Amino acid sequence: MADTVNKTLDPQLNRRGFLKGCTMAAAALGLSDTMIPKLVEAAATAERPRVIWLHFQECTGCTESLLRGSHPDLARLILDIISLDYHETVMAAAGHQAEQNLLETVENHPFILVVEGAIPRKDGGIYCKIAGKTAMEILGEVAPKASAIISIGTCASFGGVQAAAPNPTGAAGVQDYPELVGSTPIINIPGCPPNPISFLGTILHYLTFKRLPALDSMNRPLFAYGRKIHDQCERRAHFNEGRFVEQYGDEAHKLGYCLFKVGCKGPETFANCPAVRFNDVGVWPVSVGHGCTGCTEPNFWDTMTPFYERLPNVKIPFAGSVQSADQIGKKILGVTAAAVGVHAVVGVGKRLIKGNKDD
Amino acid sequence: MVTYEKQRCWSILLRLFHWMFALSIVVLATTGFYINNPWAGNMIEGSRAWPITSYVRYIHFIAAYTFSSAVAIRLFLYIFGNKQERVLDILPVTGRNLKNLFSTLLHYSYISDKHDERLGHNLLAGATYLITFFAALFMILSGFYMLFPEVAFWQKWGVILLGSQQQARLYHHLVMWWFIIFSVIHVYFLTWNDIRHPEGLISSMFTGVKFKQKV
């Protein structure tokens, strides 16, 4: 019995899939099950919010994870509760017609803006151009008129891999362009890629309650980014009781022990991966034996690397070399001890030669 | 024959601060190294297992609160302590203090035998303690940011001043080395001074009393 909720919905999205998607979003949002009918009602309304989806410096991985990651109902649900007026990957229009659609929505309708990818600033922003306009120009035209901006993925949120040192194109996230965005509220949904449930939850929250979800100090919705991965991890007991993987492939790794010592960044990363998981088959990186890389945190390419070490390396000024924090500490301690020794020897020598002149 | 007299120098509160600070640093550095690299890995599961990492972290946090309390006491004494304990006595801004700084540098490098003696810290020591005080404030800020990352206050200031949790962890780890290196130099110069000058420098941190020449 397909399409009993709303005749405007995709006939391939059956009622069961529709309710399942809404329930998953309610669970991710931490809502009571009595709220699910309200979410369903909001999602099924004929007045679908218009969404413009802009792609800048990115790999389309966020779109891919949204469209293909889960059972097909989830993507279809998202594409059905919103009216996607402009999305370079999935829109039917092309060329001037596509740009016309964009202009029409921006000028005449309220809409939500979704940005995927970083925006380069260097040299006037020439490193990312679409239809002859730079990413900065497009953002400056579209963003101030949007009712809200959702930055999907770490690139749009914080710059991502494009912004990694030395950041040749001067890439930055949407929130780093307040002069282009104006007063439009920004929600970051970082991750590489982020979980589609976090995106769906944010959209449904907006539709149901007519306001944005509560955010943390980096503008990430608290329902998805309010807790550390480490604090929700299924391997946490192994951490507490001192059972660690010493290297990939060892006996402890086969037994599923904690990945802390092989560089898991779960203790430094805020995300709902252990709770919500991916791809509808209940997996996430740590559950399949790889440490977290901290992909939801700003500048994770610079600060979370090396991915298989506990702490980042430290650049030595002027010497140009890179060393671990403890190597540096031990060297300075050695030099200090040597200096103390020399100082003591000089004192003793002086006293032997000149006699005790103190007191 | 030179005669010496007892002079009261350090209040009980300062001595309490000193030993809280010193002992908590030893515990914090030891447990901190363990938390960064938990070497006592084991493969014991089930009812025989023992939550070793949790206990080491717990001890680290108890020591951290002791450390924070000690720093709060020192801040109080910098403002309301006796003359030797106040910050103006060791801040290298007044002429008297700058003179003492250069005289101490010359004395410590064996160039001059003259010793600009004073009851409280010499300036080189006092200024180093002040740097250590600020390093301690940094450790408290970064530490609480890592302990309470969800609390709005720590999250806001932690993100602004330090960045992500991982950056806080790195800086927390790097600044710990200052305390280790400081301890080596501190203990060395105390011993050095105690050998050369009969004022009872080391015991003064237990008794609060220094021995000075009777004028």
mmCIF file of N, CA and C in Angstrom, chain B residues 2-113:
data_model
loop_
_atom_site.group_PDB
_atom_site.id
_atom_site.type_symbol
_atom_site.label_atom_id
_atom_site.label_comp_id
_atom_site.label_asym_id
_atom_site.label_seq_id
_atom_site.Cartn_x
_atom_site.Cartn_y
_atom_site.Cartn_z
ATOM 1 N N VAL B 2 80.503 35.731 63.266
ATOM 2 C CA VAL B 2 79.250 36.291 62.735
ATOM 3 C C VAL B 2 78.085 35.649 63.486
ATOM 4 N N THR B 3 77.152 36.474 63.889
ATOM 5 C CA THR B 3 75.988 35.892 64.561
ATOM 6 C C THR B 3 74.770 35.995 63.653
ATOM 7 N N TYR B 4 73.936 34.993 63.775
ATOM 8 C CA TYR B 4 72.732 34.932 62.943
ATOM 9 C C TYR B 4 71.490 35.006 63.816
ATOM 10 N N GLU B 5 70.424 35.521 63.218
ATOM 11 C CA GLU B 5 69.161 35.520 63.972
ATOM 12 C C GLU B 5 68.053 34.930 63.093
ATOM 13 N N LYS B 6 67.062 34.388 63.751
ATOM 14 C CA LYS B 6 65.901 33.832 63.046
ATOM 15 C C LYS B 6 65.029 34.970 62.546
ATOM 16 N N GLN B 7 64.600 34.884 61.283
ATOM 17 C CA GLN B 7 63.624 35.862 60.805
ATOM 18 C C GLN B 7 62.459 35.124 60.170
ATOM 19 N N ARG B 8 61.242 35.488 60.547
ATOM 20 C CA ARG B 8 60.068 34.832 59.976
ATOM 21 C C ARG B 8 59.923 35.271 58.511
ATOM 22 N N CYS B 9 59.777 34.301 57.643
ATOM 23 C CA CYS B 9 59.747 34.637 56.205
ATOM 24 C C CYS B 9 58.468 34.155 55.526
ATOM 25 N N TRP B 10 58.180 32.862 55.607
ATOM 26 C CA TRP B 10 57.043 32.299 54.858
ATOM 27 C C TRP B 10 55.896 31.965 55.798
ATOM 28 N N SER B 11 54.701 32.430 55.456
ATOM 29 C CA SER B 11 53.521 32.116 56.260
ATOM 30 C C SER B 11 53.154 30.640 56.096
ATOM 31 N N ILE B 12 52.343 30.164 57.012
ATOM 32 C CA ILE B 12 51.899 28.759 56.941
ATOM 33 C C ILE B 12 51.143 28.500 55.646
ATOM 34 N N LEU B 13 50.408 29.510 55.175
ATOM 35 C CA LEU B 13 49.618 29.348 53.952
ATOM 36 C C LEU B 13 50.538 29.160 52.745
ATOM 37 N N LEU B 14 51.652 29.905 52.725
ATOM 38 C CA LEU B 14 52.563 29.756 51.593
ATOM 39 C C LEU B 14 53.218 28.382 51.606
ATOM 40 N N ARG B 15 53.581 27.931 52.818
ATOM 41 C CA ARG B 15 54.192 26.609 52.894
ATOM 42 C C ARG B 15 53.190 25.537 52.480
ATOM 43 N N LEU B 16 51.933 25.712 52.881
ATOM 44 C CA LEU B 16 50.886 24.778 52.462
ATOM 45 C C LEU B 16 50.761 24.781 50.937
ATOM 46 N N PHE B 17 50.725 25.987 50.359
ATOM 47 C CA PHE B 17 50.672 26.099 48.894
ATOM 48 C C PHE B 17 51.822 25.323 48.281
ATOM 49 N N HIS B 18 53.037 25.561 48.790
ATOM 50 C CA HIS B 18 54.210 24.975 48.151
ATOM 51 C C HIS B 18 54.124 23.456 48.098
ATOM 52 N N TRP B 19 53.745 22.846 49.220
ATOM 53 C CA TRP B 19 53.773 21.378 49.233
ATOM 54 C C TRP B 19 52.572 20.782 48.512
ATOM 55 N N MET B 20 51.430 21.483 48.538
ATOM 56 C CA MET B 20 50.310 21.022 47.699
ATOM 57 C C MET B 20 50.712 21.052 46.230
ATOM 58 N N PHE B 21 51.342 22.149 45.853
ATOM 59 C CA PHE B 21 51.759 22.359 44.468
ATOM 60 C C PHE B 21 52.781 21.291 44.063
ATOM 61 N N ALA B 22 53.817 21.120 44.885
ATOM 62 C CA ALA B 22 54.905 20.205 44.533
ATOM 63 C C ALA B 22 54.399 18.770 44.425
ATOM 64 N N LEU B 23 53.653 18.328 45.448
ATOM 65 C CA LEU B 23 53.202 16.933 45.423
ATOM 66 C C LEU B 23 52.212 16.694 44.291
ATOM 67 N N SER B 24 51.307 17.671 44.066
ATOM 68 C CA SER B 24 50.330 17.454 42.997
ATOM 69 C C SER B 24 51.030 17.415 41.641
ATOM 70 N N ILE B 25 52.100 18.188 41.452
ATOM 71 C CA ILE B 25 52.808 18.146 40.166
ATOM 72 C C ILE B 25 53.431 16.775 39.935
ATOM 73 N N VAL B 26 54.025 16.206 40.989
ATOM 74 C CA VAL B 26 54.621 14.873 40.841
ATOM 75 C C VAL B 26 53.541 13.865 40.424
ATOM 76 N N VAL B 27 52.401 13.914 41.120
ATOM 77 C CA VAL B 27 51.321 12.965 40.815
ATOM 78 C C VAL B 27 50.757 13.233 39.419
ATOM 79 N N LEU B 28 50.560 14.514 39.099
ATOM 80 C CA LEU B 28 49.965 14.855 37.800
ATOM 81 C C LEU B 28 50.854 14.420 36.645
ATOM 82 N N ALA B 29 52.160 14.664 36.765
ATOM 83 C CA ALA B 29 53.056 14.292 35.663
ATOM 84 C C ALA B 29 53.103 12.779 35.509
ATOM 85 N N THR B 30 53.195 12.057 36.629
ATOM 86 C CA THR B 30 53.269 10.596 36.552
ATOM 87 C C THR B 30 51.996 10.016 35.927
ATOM 88 N N THR B 31 50.838 10.418 36.479
ATOM 89 C CA THR B 31 49.587 9.866 35.936
ATOM 90 C C THR B 31 49.326 10.401 34.533
ATOM 91 N N GLY B 32 49.784 11.621 34.257
ATOM 92 C CA GLY B 32 49.588 12.195 32.925
ATOM 93 C C GLY B 32 50.319 11.400 31.863
ATOM 94 N N PHE B 33 51.569 11.017 32.166
ATOM 95 C CA PHE B 33 52.308 10.169 31.226
ATOM 96 C C PHE B 33 51.563 8.857 31.002
ATOM 97 N N TYR B 34 51.004 8.329 32.090
ATOM 98 C CA TYR B 34 50.291 7.055 31.950
ATOM 99 C C TYR B 34 49.052 7.213 31.075
ATOM 100 N N ILE B 35 48.319 8.308 31.291
ATOM 101 C CA ILE B 35 47.082 8.490 30.522
ATOM 102 C C ILE B 35 47.400 8.671 29.042
ATOM 103 N N ASN B 36 48.512 9.373 28.745
ATOM 104 C CA ASN B 36 48.872 9.580 27.349
ATOM 105 C C ASN B 36 49.291 8.271 26.687
ATOM 106 N N ASN B 37 49.960 7.416 27.455
ATOM 107 C CA ASN B 37 50.423 6.158 26.887
ATOM 108 C C ASN B 37 50.282 5.070 27.938
ATOM 109 N N PRO B 38 49.081 4.491 28.073
ATOM 110 C CA PRO B 38 48.843 3.510 29.140
ATOM 111 C C PRO B 38 49.639 2.229 28.885
ATOM 112 N N TRP B 39 50.807 2.140 29.515
ATOM 113 C CA TRP B 39 51.734 1.052 29.196
ATOM 114 C C TRP B 39 51.293 -0.284 29.794
ATOM 115 N N ALA B 40 50.497 -0.232 30.880
ATOM 116 C CA ALA B 40 50.140 -1.480 31.547
ATOM 117 C C ALA B 40 48.970 -2.146 30.843
ATOM 118 N N GLY B 41 49.161 -2.448 29.548
ATOM 119 C CA GLY B 41 48.100 -3.121 28.812
ATOM 120 C C GLY B 41 47.952 -4.559 29.308
ATOM 121 N N ASN B 42 46.736 -5.065 29.289
ATOM 122 C CA ASN B 42 46.548 -6.445 29.717
ATOM 123 C C ASN B 42 45.454 -7.070 28.858
ATOM 124 N N MET B 43 45.232 -8.349 29.045
ATOM 125 C CA MET B 43 44.186 -9.022 28.278
ATOM 126 C C MET B 43 43.235 -9.751 29.219
ATOM 127 N N ILE B 44 43.104 -9.202 30.429
ATOM 128 C CA ILE B 44 42.230 -9.852 31.409
ATOM 129 C C ILE B 44 40.819 -9.305 31.247
ATOM 130 N N GLU B 45 39.877 -10.165 30.978
ATOM 131 C CA GLU B 45 38.486 -9.731 30.814
ATOM 132 C C GLU B 45 37.621 -10.309 31.921
ATOM 133 N N GLY B 46 36.426 -9.785 32.047
ATOM 134 C CA GLY B 46 35.445 -10.348 32.957
ATOM 135 C C GLY B 46 35.664 -9.917 34.397
ATOM 136 N N SER B 47 35.279 -10.775 35.342
ATOM 137 C CA SER B 47 35.239 -10.351 36.746
ATOM 138 C C SER B 47 36.629 -10.147 37.329
ATOM 139 N N ARG B 48 37.681 -10.706 36.704
ATOM 140 C CA ARG B 48 39.025 -10.494 37.235
ATOM 141 C C ARG B 48 39.619 -9.161 36.779
ATOM 142 N N ALA B 49 38.960 -8.503 35.822
ATOM 143 C CA ALA B 49 39.504 -7.242 35.301
ATOM 144 C C ALA B 49 39.389 -6.130 36.338
ATOM 145 N N TRP B 50 40.259 -5.161 36.214
ATOM 146 C CA TRP B 50 40.317 -4.067 37.186
ATOM 147 C C TRP B 50 40.422 -2.764 36.411
ATOM 148 N N PRO B 51 39.582 -1.760 36.697
ATOM 149 C CA PRO B 51 39.552 -0.552 35.842
ATOM 150 C C PRO B 51 40.753 0.362 36.066
ATOM 151 N N ILE B 52 41.915 -0.066 35.600
ATOM 152 C CA ILE B 52 43.163 0.643 35.911
ATOM 153 C C ILE B 52 43.188 2.044 35.307
ATOM 154 N N THR B 53 42.760 2.168 34.031
ATOM 155 C CA THR B 53 42.811 3.497 33.412
ATOM 156 C C THR B 53 41.888 4.462 34.151
ATOM 157 N N SER B 54 40.706 3.972 34.561
ATOM 158 C CA SER B 54 39.772 4.827 35.286
ATOM 159 C C SER B 54 40.387 5.318 36.586
ATOM 160 N N TYR B 55 41.064 4.405 37.313
ATOM 161 C CA TYR B 55 41.657 4.811 38.591
ATOM 162 C C TYR B 55 42.780 5.817 38.381
ATOM 163 N N VAL B 56 43.617 5.593 37.366
ATOM 164 C CA VAL B 56 44.717 6.536 37.120
ATOM 165 C C VAL B 56 44.149 7.905 36.767
ATOM 166 N N ARG B 57 43.092 7.928 35.958
ATOM 167 C CA ARG B 57 42.473 9.214 35.616
ATOM 168 C C ARG B 57 41.871 9.858 36.860
ATOM 169 N N TYR B 58 41.261 9.025 37.725
ATOM 170 C CA TYR B 58 40.649 9.536 38.948
ATOM 171 C C TYR B 58 41.703 10.201 39.837
ATOM 172 N N ILE B 59 42.863 9.534 39.976
ATOM 173 C CA ILE B 59 43.949 10.118 40.777
ATOM 174 C C ILE B 59 44.424 11.420 40.131
ATOM 175 N N HIS B 60 44.514 11.411 38.800
ATOM 176 C CA HIS B 60 44.929 12.615 38.068
ATOM 177 C C HIS B 60 43.968 13.768 38.381
ATOM 178 N N PHE B 61 42.680 13.478 38.433
ATOM 179 C CA PHE B 61 41.705 14.553 38.653
ATOM 180 C C PHE B 61 41.759 15.050 40.100
ATOM 181 N N ILE B 62 41.959 14.134 41.065
ATOM 182 C CA ILE B 62 42.090 14.565 42.464
ATOM 183 C C ILE B 62 43.305 15.476 42.594
ATOM 184 N N ALA B 63 44.428 15.051 41.989
ATOM 185 C CA ALA B 63 45.643 15.865 42.035
ATOM 186 C C ALA B 63 45.405 17.198 41.329
ATOM 187 N N ALA B 64 44.591 17.170 40.277
ATOM 188 C CA ALA B 64 44.330 18.406 39.527
ATOM 189 C C ALA B 64 43.569 19.409 40.383
ATOM 190 N N TYR B 65 42.619 18.920 41.180
ATOM 191 C CA TYR B 65 41.886 19.836 42.060
ATOM 192 C C TYR B 65 42.802 20.361 43.167
ATOM 193 N N THR B 66 43.711 19.517 43.677
ATOM 194 C CA THR B 66 44.695 19.982 44.664
ATOM 195 C C THR B 66 45.562 21.076 44.058
ATOM 196 N N PHE B 67 46.018 20.816 42.834
ATOM 197 C CA PHE B 67 46.845 21.769 42.088
ATOM 198 C C PHE B 67 46.102 23.095 41.907
ATOM 199 N N SER B 68 44.835 23.012 41.501
ATOM 200 C CA SER B 68 44.043 24.236 41.288
ATOM 201 C C SER B 68 43.871 25.005 42.588
ATOM 202 N N SER B 69 43.625 24.280 43.695
ATOM 203 C CA SER B 69 43.477 24.947 44.988
ATOM 204 C C SER B 69 44.779 25.630 45.377
ATOM 205 N N ALA B 70 45.909 24.946 45.133
ATOM 206 C CA ALA B 70 47.205 25.534 45.460
ATOM 207 C C ALA B 70 47.412 26.825 44.677
ATOM 208 N N VAL B 71 47.055 26.805 43.401
ATOM 209 C CA VAL B 71 47.225 28.004 42.577
ATOM 210 C C VAL B 71 46.324 29.136 43.084
ATOM 211 N N ALA B 72 45.114 28.774 43.535
ATOM 212 C CA ALA B 72 44.213 29.794 44.089
ATOM 213 C C ALA B 72 44.826 30.416 45.344
ATOM 214 N N ILE B 73 45.457 29.570 46.195
ATOM 215 C CA ILE B 73 46.115 30.084 47.408
ATOM 216 C C ILE B 73 47.239 31.038 47.025
ATOM 217 N N ARG B 74 48.025 30.636 46.006
ATOM 218 C CA ARG B 74 49.155 31.488 45.608
ATOM 219 C C ARG B 74 48.659 32.829 45.071
ATOM 220 N N LEU B 75 47.554 32.789 44.325
ATOM 221 C CA LEU B 75 47.001 34.039 43.799
ATOM 222 C C LEU B 75 46.603 34.957 44.957
ATOM 223 N N PHE B 76 45.972 34.364 45.970
ATOM 224 C CA PHE B 76 45.585 35.129 47.166
ATOM 225 C C PHE B 76 46.824 35.739 47.811
ATOM 226 N N LEU B 77 47.894 34.938 47.937
ATOM 227 C CA LEU B 77 49.106 35.428 48.614
ATOM 228 C C LEU B 77 49.838 36.475 47.783
ATOM 229 N N TYR B 78 49.756 36.363 46.460
ATOM 230 C CA TYR B 78 50.387 37.388 45.618
ATOM 231 C C TYR B 78 49.793 38.757 45.920
ATOM 232 N N ILE B 79 48.533 38.773 46.350
ATOM 233 C CA ILE B 79 47.867 40.051 46.619
ATOM 234 C C ILE B 79 47.848 40.377 48.109
ATOM 235 N N PHE B 80 47.507 39.375 48.935
ATOM 236 C CA PHE B 80 47.279 39.666 50.355
ATOM 237 C C PHE B 80 48.327 39.035 51.271
ATOM 238 N N GLY B 81 49.383 38.428 50.719
ATOM 239 C CA GLY B 81 50.378 37.764 51.562
ATOM 240 C C GLY B 81 51.273 38.771 52.288
ATOM 241 N N ASN B 82 52.278 38.242 53.017
ATOM 242 C CA ASN B 82 53.219 39.160 53.678
ATOM 243 C C ASN B 82 54.159 39.767 52.634
ATOM 244 N N LYS B 83 55.078 40.597 53.078
ATOM 245 C CA LYS B 83 55.879 41.387 52.146
ATOM 246 C C LYS B 83 56.640 40.516 51.139
ATOM 247 N N GLN B 84 57.215 39.395 51.614
ATOM 248 C CA GLN B 84 58.001 38.535 50.722
ATOM 249 C C GLN B 84 57.110 37.807 49.722
ATOM 250 N N GLU B 85 55.845 37.627 50.105
ATOM 251 C CA GLU B 85 54.967 36.790 49.277
ATOM 252 C C GLU B 85 54.240 37.588 48.203
ATOM 253 N N ARG B 86 54.188 38.905 48.347
ATOM 254 C CA ARG B 86 53.406 39.701 47.391
ATOM 255 C C ARG B 86 54.093 39.795 46.039
ATOM 256 N N VAL B 87 53.303 40.014 45.013
ATOM 257 C CA VAL B 87 53.831 39.960 43.654
ATOM 258 C C VAL B 87 54.802 41.107 43.403
ATOM 259 N N LEU B 88 54.610 42.240 44.103
ATOM 260 C CA LEU B 88 55.494 43.387 43.852
ATOM 261 C C LEU B 88 56.918 43.121 44.308
ATOM 262 N N ASP B 89 57.078 42.143 45.219
ATOM 263 C CA ASP B 89 58.416 41.833 45.705
ATOM 264 C C ASP B 89 59.246 41.091 44.663
ATOM 265 N N ILE B 90 58.588 40.466 43.683
ATOM 266 C CA ILE B 90 59.351 39.667 42.712
ATOM 267 C C ILE B 90 59.073 40.097 41.273
ATOM 268 N N LEU B 91 58.299 41.158 41.070
ATOM 269 C CA LEU B 91 58.003 41.619 39.716
ATOM 270 C C LEU B 91 59.162 42.503 39.240
ATOM 271 N N PRO B 92 59.840 42.142 38.143
ATOM 272 C CA PRO B 92 61.024 42.911 37.730
ATOM 273 C C PRO B 92 60.633 44.245 37.087
ATOM 274 N N VAL B 93 60.040 45.136 37.860
ATOM 275 C CA VAL B 93 59.667 46.450 37.327
ATOM 276 C C VAL B 93 60.283 47.593 38.142
ATOM 277 N N THR B 94 60.434 47.387 39.452
ATOM 278 C CA THR B 94 61.010 48.470 40.256
ATOM 279 C C THR B 94 62.530 48.447 40.156
ATOM 280 N N GLY B 95 63.170 49.575 40.463
ATOM 281 C CA GLY B 95 64.623 49.677 40.408
ATOM 282 C C GLY B 95 65.285 48.679 41.339
ATOM 283 N N ARG B 96 64.740 48.552 42.546
ATOM 284 C CA ARG B 96 65.291 47.640 43.541
ATOM 285 C C ARG B 96 65.274 46.200 43.016
ATOM 286 N N ASN B 97 64.160 45.851 42.374
ATOM 287 C CA ASN B 97 64.032 44.479 41.883
ATOM 288 C C ASN B 97 64.940 44.218 40.690
ATOM 289 N N LEU B 98 65.024 45.199 39.771
ATOM 290 C CA LEU B 98 65.885 45.011 38.595
ATOM 291 C C LEU B 98 67.335 44.874 39.030
ATOM 292 N N LYS B 99 67.746 45.658 40.014
ATOM 293 C CA LYS B 99 69.116 45.598 40.533
ATOM 294 C C LYS B 99 69.393 44.200 41.077
ATOM 295 N N ASN B 100 68.410 43.682 41.809
ATOM 296 C CA ASN B 100 68.567 42.348 42.371
ATOM 297 C C ASN B 100 68.643 41.295 41.272
ATOM 298 N N LEU B 101 67.859 41.488 40.193
ATOM 299 C CA LEU B 101 67.867 40.521 39.090
ATOM 300 C C LEU B 101 69.264 40.421 38.484
ATOM 301 N N PHE B 102 69.880 41.572 38.178
ATOM 302 C CA PHE B 102 71.210 41.549 37.543
ATOM 303 C C PHE B 102 72.256 41.029 38.510
ATOM 304 N N SER B 103 72.152 41.423 39.768
ATOM 305 C CA SER B 103 73.128 40.953 40.749
ATOM 306 C C SER B 103 73.036 39.438 40.909
ATOM 307 N N THR B 104 71.799 38.902 40.893
ATOM 308 C CA THR B 104 71.627 37.452 41.021
ATOM 309 C C THR B 104 72.186 36.733 39.800
ATOM 310 N N LEU B 105 71.925 37.308 38.600
ATOM 311 C CA LEU B 105 72.457 36.694 37.375
ATOM 312 C C LEU B 105 73.971 36.615 37.430
ATOM 313 N N LEU B 106 74.621 37.719 37.858
ATOM 314 C CA LEU B 106 76.078 37.733 37.947
ATOM 315 C C LEU B 106 76.560 36.725 38.986
ATOM 316 N N HIS B 107 75.846 36.673 40.107
ATOM 317 C CA HIS B 107 76.243 35.764 41.178
ATOM 318 C C HIS B 107 76.104 34.316 40.734
ATOM 319 N N TYR B 108 74.994 33.984 40.058
ATOM 320 C CA TYR B 108 74.739 32.605 39.644
ATOM 321 C C TYR B 108 75.708 32.179 38.547
ATOM 322 N N SER B 109 76.217 33.138 37.755
ATOM 323 C CA SER B 109 77.145 32.733 36.696
ATOM 324 C C SER B 109 78.596 32.863 37.163
ATOM 325 N N TYR B 110 78.825 32.925 38.462
ATOM 326 C CA TYR B 110 80.164 32.923 39.080
ATOM 327 C C TYR B 110 80.984 34.157 38.711
ATOM 328 N N ILE B 111 80.369 35.186 38.173
ATOM 329 C CA ILE B 111 81.142 36.369 37.794
ATOM 330 C C ILE B 111 81.390 37.234 39.018
ATOM 331 N N SER B 112 80.367 37.341 39.849
ATOM 332 C CA SER B 112 80.521 38.196 41.026
ATOM 333 C C SER B 112 80.280 37.369 42.283
ATOM 334 N N ASP B 113 81.083 37.621 43.296
ATOM 335 C CA ASP B 113 80.859 36.931 44.558
ATOM 336 C C ASP B 113 79.863 37.686 45.420
#
